Coordinates of C-alpha atoms and ligand atoms in Angstrom, one line a residue:
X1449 CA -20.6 -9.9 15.8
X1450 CA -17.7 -9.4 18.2
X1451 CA -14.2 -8.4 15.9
X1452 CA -11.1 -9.5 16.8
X1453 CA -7.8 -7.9 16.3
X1454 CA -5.0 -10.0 16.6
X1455 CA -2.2 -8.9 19.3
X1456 CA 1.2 -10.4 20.0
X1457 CA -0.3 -14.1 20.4
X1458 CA -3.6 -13.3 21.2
X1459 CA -7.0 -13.2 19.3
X1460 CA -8.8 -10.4 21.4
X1461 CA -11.8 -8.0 21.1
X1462 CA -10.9 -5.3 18.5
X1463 CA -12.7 -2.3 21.3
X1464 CA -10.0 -3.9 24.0
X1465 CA -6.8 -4.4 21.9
X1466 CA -4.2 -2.3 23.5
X1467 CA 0.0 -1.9 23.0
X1468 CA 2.1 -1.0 25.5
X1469 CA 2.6 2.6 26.0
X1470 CA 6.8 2.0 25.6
X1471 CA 6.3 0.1 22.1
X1472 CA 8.8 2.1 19.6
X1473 CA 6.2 1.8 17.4
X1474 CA 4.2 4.1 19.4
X1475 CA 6.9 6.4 20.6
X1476 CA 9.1 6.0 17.6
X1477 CA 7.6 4.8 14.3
X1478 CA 10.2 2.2 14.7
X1479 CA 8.5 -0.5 12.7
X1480 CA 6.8 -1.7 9.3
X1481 CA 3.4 -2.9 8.1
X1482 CA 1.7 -4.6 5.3
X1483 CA -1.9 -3.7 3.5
X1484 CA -3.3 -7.0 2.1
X1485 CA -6.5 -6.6 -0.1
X1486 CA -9.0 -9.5 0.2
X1487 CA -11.7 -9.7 -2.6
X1488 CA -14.0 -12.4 -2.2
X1489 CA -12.5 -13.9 0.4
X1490 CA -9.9 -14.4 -1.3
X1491 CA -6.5 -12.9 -0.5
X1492 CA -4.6 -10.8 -3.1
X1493 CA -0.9 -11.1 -4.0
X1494 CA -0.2 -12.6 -0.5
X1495 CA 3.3 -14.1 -1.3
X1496 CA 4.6 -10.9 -2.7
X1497 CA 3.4 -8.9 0.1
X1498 CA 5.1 -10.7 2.8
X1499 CA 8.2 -11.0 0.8
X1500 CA 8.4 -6.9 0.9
X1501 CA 7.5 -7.6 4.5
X1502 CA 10.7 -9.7 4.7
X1503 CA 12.6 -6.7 3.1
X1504 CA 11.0 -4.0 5.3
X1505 CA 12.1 -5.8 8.6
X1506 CA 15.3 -6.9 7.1
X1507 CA 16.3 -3.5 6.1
X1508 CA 15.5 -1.7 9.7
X1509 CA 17.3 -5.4 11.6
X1510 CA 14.0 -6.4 13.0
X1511 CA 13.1 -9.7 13.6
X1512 CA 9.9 -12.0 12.3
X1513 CA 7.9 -11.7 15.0
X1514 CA 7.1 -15.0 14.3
X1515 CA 7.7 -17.8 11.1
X1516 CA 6.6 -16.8 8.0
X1517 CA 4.1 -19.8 7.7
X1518 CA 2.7 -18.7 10.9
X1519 CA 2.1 -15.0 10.1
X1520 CA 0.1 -16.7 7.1
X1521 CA -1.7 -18.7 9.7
X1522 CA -2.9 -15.9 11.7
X1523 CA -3.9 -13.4 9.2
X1524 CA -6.1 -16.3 7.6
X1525 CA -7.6 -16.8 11.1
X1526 CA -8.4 -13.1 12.0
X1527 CA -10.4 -13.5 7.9
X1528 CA -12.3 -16.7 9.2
X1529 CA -12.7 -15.2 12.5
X1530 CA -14.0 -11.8 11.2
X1531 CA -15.7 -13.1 8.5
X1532 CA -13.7 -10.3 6.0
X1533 CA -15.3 -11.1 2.4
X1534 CA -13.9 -7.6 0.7
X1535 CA -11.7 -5.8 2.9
X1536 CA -8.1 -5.1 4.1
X1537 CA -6.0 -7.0 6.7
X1538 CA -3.3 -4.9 8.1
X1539 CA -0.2 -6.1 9.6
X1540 CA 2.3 -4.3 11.5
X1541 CA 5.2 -5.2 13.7
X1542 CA 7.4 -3.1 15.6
X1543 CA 10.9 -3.6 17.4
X1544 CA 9.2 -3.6 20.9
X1545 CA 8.5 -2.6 23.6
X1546 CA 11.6 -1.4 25.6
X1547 CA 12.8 2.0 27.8
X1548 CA 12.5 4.9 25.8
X1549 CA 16.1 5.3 23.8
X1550 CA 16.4 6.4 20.0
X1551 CA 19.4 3.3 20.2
X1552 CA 18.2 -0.2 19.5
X1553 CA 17.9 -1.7 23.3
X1554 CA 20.8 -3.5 24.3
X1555 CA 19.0 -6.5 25.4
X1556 CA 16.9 -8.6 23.4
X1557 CA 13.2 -8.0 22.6
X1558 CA 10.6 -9.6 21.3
X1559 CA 8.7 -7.5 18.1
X1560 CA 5.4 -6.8 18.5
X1561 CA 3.0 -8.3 15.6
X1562 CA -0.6 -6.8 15.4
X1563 CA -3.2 -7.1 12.9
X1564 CA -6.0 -5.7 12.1
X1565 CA -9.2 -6.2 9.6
X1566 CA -11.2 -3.6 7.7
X1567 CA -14.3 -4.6 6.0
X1568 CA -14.7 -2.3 2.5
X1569 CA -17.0 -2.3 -0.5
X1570 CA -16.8 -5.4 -2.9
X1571 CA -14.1 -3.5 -5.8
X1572 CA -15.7 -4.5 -9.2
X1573 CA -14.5 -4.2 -12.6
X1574 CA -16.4 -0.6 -13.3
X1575 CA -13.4 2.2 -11.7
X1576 CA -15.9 4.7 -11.0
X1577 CA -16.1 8.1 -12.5
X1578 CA -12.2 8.5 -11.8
X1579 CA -10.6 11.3 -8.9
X1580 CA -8.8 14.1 -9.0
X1581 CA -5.5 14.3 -7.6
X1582 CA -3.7 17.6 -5.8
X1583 CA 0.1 17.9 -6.4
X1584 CA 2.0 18.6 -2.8
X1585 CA 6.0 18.9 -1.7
X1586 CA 7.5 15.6 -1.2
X1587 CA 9.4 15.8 1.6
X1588 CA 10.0 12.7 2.7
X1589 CA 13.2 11.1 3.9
X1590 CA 15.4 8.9 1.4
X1591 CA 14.1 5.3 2.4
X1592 CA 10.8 5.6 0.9
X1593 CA 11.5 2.3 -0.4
X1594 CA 10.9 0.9 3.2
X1595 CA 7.5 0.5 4.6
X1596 CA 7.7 2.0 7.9
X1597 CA 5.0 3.6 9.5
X1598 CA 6.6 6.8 9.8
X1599 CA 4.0 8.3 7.3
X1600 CA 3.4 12.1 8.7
X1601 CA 4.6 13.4 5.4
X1602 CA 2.1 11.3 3.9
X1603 CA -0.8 12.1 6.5
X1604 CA 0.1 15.9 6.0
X1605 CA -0.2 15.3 2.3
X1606 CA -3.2 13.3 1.8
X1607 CA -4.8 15.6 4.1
X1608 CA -3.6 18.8 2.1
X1609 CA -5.5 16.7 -0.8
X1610 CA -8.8 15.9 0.8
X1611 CA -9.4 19.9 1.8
X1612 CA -9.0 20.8 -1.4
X1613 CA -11.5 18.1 -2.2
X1614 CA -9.3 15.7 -4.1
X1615 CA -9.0 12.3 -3.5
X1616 CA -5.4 11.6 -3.2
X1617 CA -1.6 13.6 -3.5
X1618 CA 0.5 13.4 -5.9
X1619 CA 4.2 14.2 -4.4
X1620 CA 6.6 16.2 -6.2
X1621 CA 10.4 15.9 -6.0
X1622 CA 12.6 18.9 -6.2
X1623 CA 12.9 18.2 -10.3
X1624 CA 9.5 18.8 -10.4
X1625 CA 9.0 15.1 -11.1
X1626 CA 5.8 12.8 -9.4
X1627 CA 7.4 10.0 -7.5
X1628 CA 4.2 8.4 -6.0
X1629 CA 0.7 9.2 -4.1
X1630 CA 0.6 9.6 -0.6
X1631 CA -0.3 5.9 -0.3
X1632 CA -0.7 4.6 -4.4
X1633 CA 1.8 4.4 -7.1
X1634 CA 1.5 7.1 -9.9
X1635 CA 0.8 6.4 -13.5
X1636 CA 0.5 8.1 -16.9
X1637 CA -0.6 6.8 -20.7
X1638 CA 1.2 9.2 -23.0
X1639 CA 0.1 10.4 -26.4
X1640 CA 2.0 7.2 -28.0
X1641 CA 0.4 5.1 -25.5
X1642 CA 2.9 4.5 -23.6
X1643 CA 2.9 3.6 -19.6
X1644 CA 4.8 5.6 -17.8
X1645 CA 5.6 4.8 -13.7
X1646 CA 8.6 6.0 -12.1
X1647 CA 11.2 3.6 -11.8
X1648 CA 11.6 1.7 -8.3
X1649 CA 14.7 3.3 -6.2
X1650 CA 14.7 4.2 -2.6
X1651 CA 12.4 7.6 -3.9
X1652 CA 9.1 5.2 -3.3
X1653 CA 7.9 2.3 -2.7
X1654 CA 7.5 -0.9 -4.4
X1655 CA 3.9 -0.9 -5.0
X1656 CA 2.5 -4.7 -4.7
X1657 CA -0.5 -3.8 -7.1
X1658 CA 1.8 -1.7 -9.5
X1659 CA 4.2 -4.9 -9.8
X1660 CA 1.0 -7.0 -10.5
X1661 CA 0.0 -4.6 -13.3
X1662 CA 3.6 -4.6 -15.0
X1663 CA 2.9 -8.3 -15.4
X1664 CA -0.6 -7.6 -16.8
X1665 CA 0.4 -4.5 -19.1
X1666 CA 3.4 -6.9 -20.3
X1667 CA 0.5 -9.4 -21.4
X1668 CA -1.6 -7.2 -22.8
X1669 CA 1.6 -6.2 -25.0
X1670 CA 1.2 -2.6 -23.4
X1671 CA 4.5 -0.6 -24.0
X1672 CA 5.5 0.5 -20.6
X1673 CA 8.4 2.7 -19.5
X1674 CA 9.6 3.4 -16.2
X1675 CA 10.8 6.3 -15.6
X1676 CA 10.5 10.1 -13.5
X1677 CA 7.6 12.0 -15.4
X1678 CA 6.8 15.6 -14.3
X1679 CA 3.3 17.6 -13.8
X1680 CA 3.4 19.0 -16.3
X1681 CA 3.6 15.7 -18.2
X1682 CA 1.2 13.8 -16.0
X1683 CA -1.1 17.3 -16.8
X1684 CA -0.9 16.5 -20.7
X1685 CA -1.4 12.8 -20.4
X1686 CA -3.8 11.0 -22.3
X1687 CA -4.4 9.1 -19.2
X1688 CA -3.7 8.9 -15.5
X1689 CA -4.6 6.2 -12.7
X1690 CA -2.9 4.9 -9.5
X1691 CA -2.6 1.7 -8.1
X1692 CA -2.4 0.2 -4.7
X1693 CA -3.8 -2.5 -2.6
X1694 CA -6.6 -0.4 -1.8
X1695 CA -7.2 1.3 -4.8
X1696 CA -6.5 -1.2 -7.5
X1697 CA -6.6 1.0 -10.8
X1698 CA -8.5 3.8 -9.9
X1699 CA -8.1 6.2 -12.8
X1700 CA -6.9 10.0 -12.1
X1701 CA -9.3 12.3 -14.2
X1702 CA -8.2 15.6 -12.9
X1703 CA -4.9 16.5 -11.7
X1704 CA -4.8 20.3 -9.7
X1705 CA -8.2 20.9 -11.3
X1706 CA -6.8 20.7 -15.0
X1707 CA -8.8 17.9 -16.9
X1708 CA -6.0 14.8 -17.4
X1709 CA -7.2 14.3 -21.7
X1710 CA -11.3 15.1 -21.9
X1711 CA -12.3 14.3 -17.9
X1712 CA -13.4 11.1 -18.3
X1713 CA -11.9 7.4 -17.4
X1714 CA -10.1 6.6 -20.8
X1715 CA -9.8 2.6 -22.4
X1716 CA -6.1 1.5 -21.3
X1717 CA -7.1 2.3 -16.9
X1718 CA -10.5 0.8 -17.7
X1719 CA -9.2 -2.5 -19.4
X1720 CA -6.2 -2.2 -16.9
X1721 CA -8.7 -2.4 -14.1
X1722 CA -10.8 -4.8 -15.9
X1723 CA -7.5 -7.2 -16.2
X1724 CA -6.6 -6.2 -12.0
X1725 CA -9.8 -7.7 -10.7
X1726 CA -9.9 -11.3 -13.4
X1727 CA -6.7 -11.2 -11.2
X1728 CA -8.0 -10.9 -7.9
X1729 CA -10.7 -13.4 -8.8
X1730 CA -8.1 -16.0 -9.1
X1731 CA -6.5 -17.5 -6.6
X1732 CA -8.0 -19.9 -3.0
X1733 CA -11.1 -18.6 -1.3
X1734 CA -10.4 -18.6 2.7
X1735 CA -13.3 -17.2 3.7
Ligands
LIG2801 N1 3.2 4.1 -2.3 C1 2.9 4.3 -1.0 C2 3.7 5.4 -0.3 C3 2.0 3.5 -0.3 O1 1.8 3.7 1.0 C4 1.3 2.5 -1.0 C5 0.3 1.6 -0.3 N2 0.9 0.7 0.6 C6 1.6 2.2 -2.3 C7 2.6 3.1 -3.0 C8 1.0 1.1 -3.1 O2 1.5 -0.1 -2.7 P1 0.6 -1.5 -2.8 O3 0.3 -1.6 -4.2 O4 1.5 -2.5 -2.3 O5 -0.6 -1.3 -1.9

């Protein structure tokens, strides 16, 4: 079955889709992108993912590549087109292509959209046995909030994470606090059972899935507080998970090889989960 990528107008063969080699995406992370889970054909939390979209280009003055109705056109195309059943679209559009100049070019171009499809394992209800999690520096620059893909700190990281055999990095600000993972949102349940995620600022990004699960933890009558937890807090938790488009609620059973409560997944990330994917199940089928 031939795959298609889609590139700047053009539904082509995912071994021949190129960019140009003066795109300021390529030479400049000068751009943004979108991860959009589909579960069951269906597509998850598509309206507030292209509104953060809408922010992301907004924020960095880059155009819609084209309308909003037509980006939700195309990405429901490539599904159809690639038959994507449980996967991941990803969306990404840059400034341009232009003459290489850290400046915006003077004259107008047109940004480059490209999207690509990733088929992955149907994401059930059961999380799993849970991962560990490595702490790492975050040295990131003060924008997390935007979604550029200027993500060496978080390649660097995540790769830090995976030698030491973990699954994911937690990043560390100079208070010793987690903001987020290299690519989820962090979570703790204290020993009052409370949820604990950092507040949104421009320290990390709005996580799509952990906005989702604010809603769900609000009707489950959860108790959730956001706000900076360190470490050692996160080390002494009853519970820890992370959440992104990817992940859902994966729960975080060991956190720099220290146990996170007795090892294994505990009830609030399992019914958390649970709650996630009745979510994800809802929704149109496209595909
Ligand atoms: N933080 C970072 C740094 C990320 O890259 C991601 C994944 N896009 C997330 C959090 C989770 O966001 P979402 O739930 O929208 O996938």
């Amino acid at each position: 079955m031939a795959r298609y990528a889609y590139v700047n107008g053009r539904y082509v063969d995912h071994r021949d889709a190129s960019v140009h080699i003066e795109d300021r995406g390529y030479q400049l992370a000068d751009g943004v992108y979108e991860v959009v889970g589909v579960r069951d054909g269906r597509l998850i939390d598509e309206t507030p993912h292209l509104d953060r979209l809408d922010r992301s280009l907004r924020e960095l003055r880059i155009d819609w590549p084209v309308a909003r109705p037509a980006l939700g056109f195309i990405l429901r195309e490539l599904m159809r087109r690639n038959r994507l059943h449980d996967g991941l679209i990803y969306m990404q559009v840059t400034r341009g292509v232009a003459r290489r100049d850290h400046a915006f070019p003077t004259t107008p171009v047109k940004p480059a959209l490209v999207l690509t499809t990733k088929n992955t394992k149907h994401l059930g209800a059961d999380p799993g046995p849970g991962v560990a999690v490595k702490s790492e520096r975050d040295i990131r620059w003060e924008r997390c909030d935007i979604k550029t893909i200027a993500l060496l700190p978080n390649v660097l990281a995540k790769q830090a994470a995976r030698e030491s055999g973990a699954y994911e990095a937690w990043l560390i600000d100079d208070e010793g606090c987690v903001t987020e993972g290299a690519s989820t949102n962090a979570w703790i349940v204290t020993g009052n059972d409370e949820l604990v995620t950092r507040q949104t600022d421009n320290g990390i990004l709005a996580g799509i899935t952990r906005g989702t699960l604010k809603k769900i933890a609000n009707d489950l009558q959860l108790k959730l507080v956001e706000r900076p937890f360190t470490l050692a807090e996160a080390k002494k938790a009853k519970e820890a998970f992370i959440t992104s488009a990817t992940s859902f609620v994966t729960p975080v059973v060991k956190i720099d090889g220290d146990k996170v409560g007795d090892g294994k997944v505990g009830p609030t990330a399992r019914r958390l989960r649970e709650e996630y994917v009745r979510f994800a199940s809802e929704g149109e089928a496209v595909t």
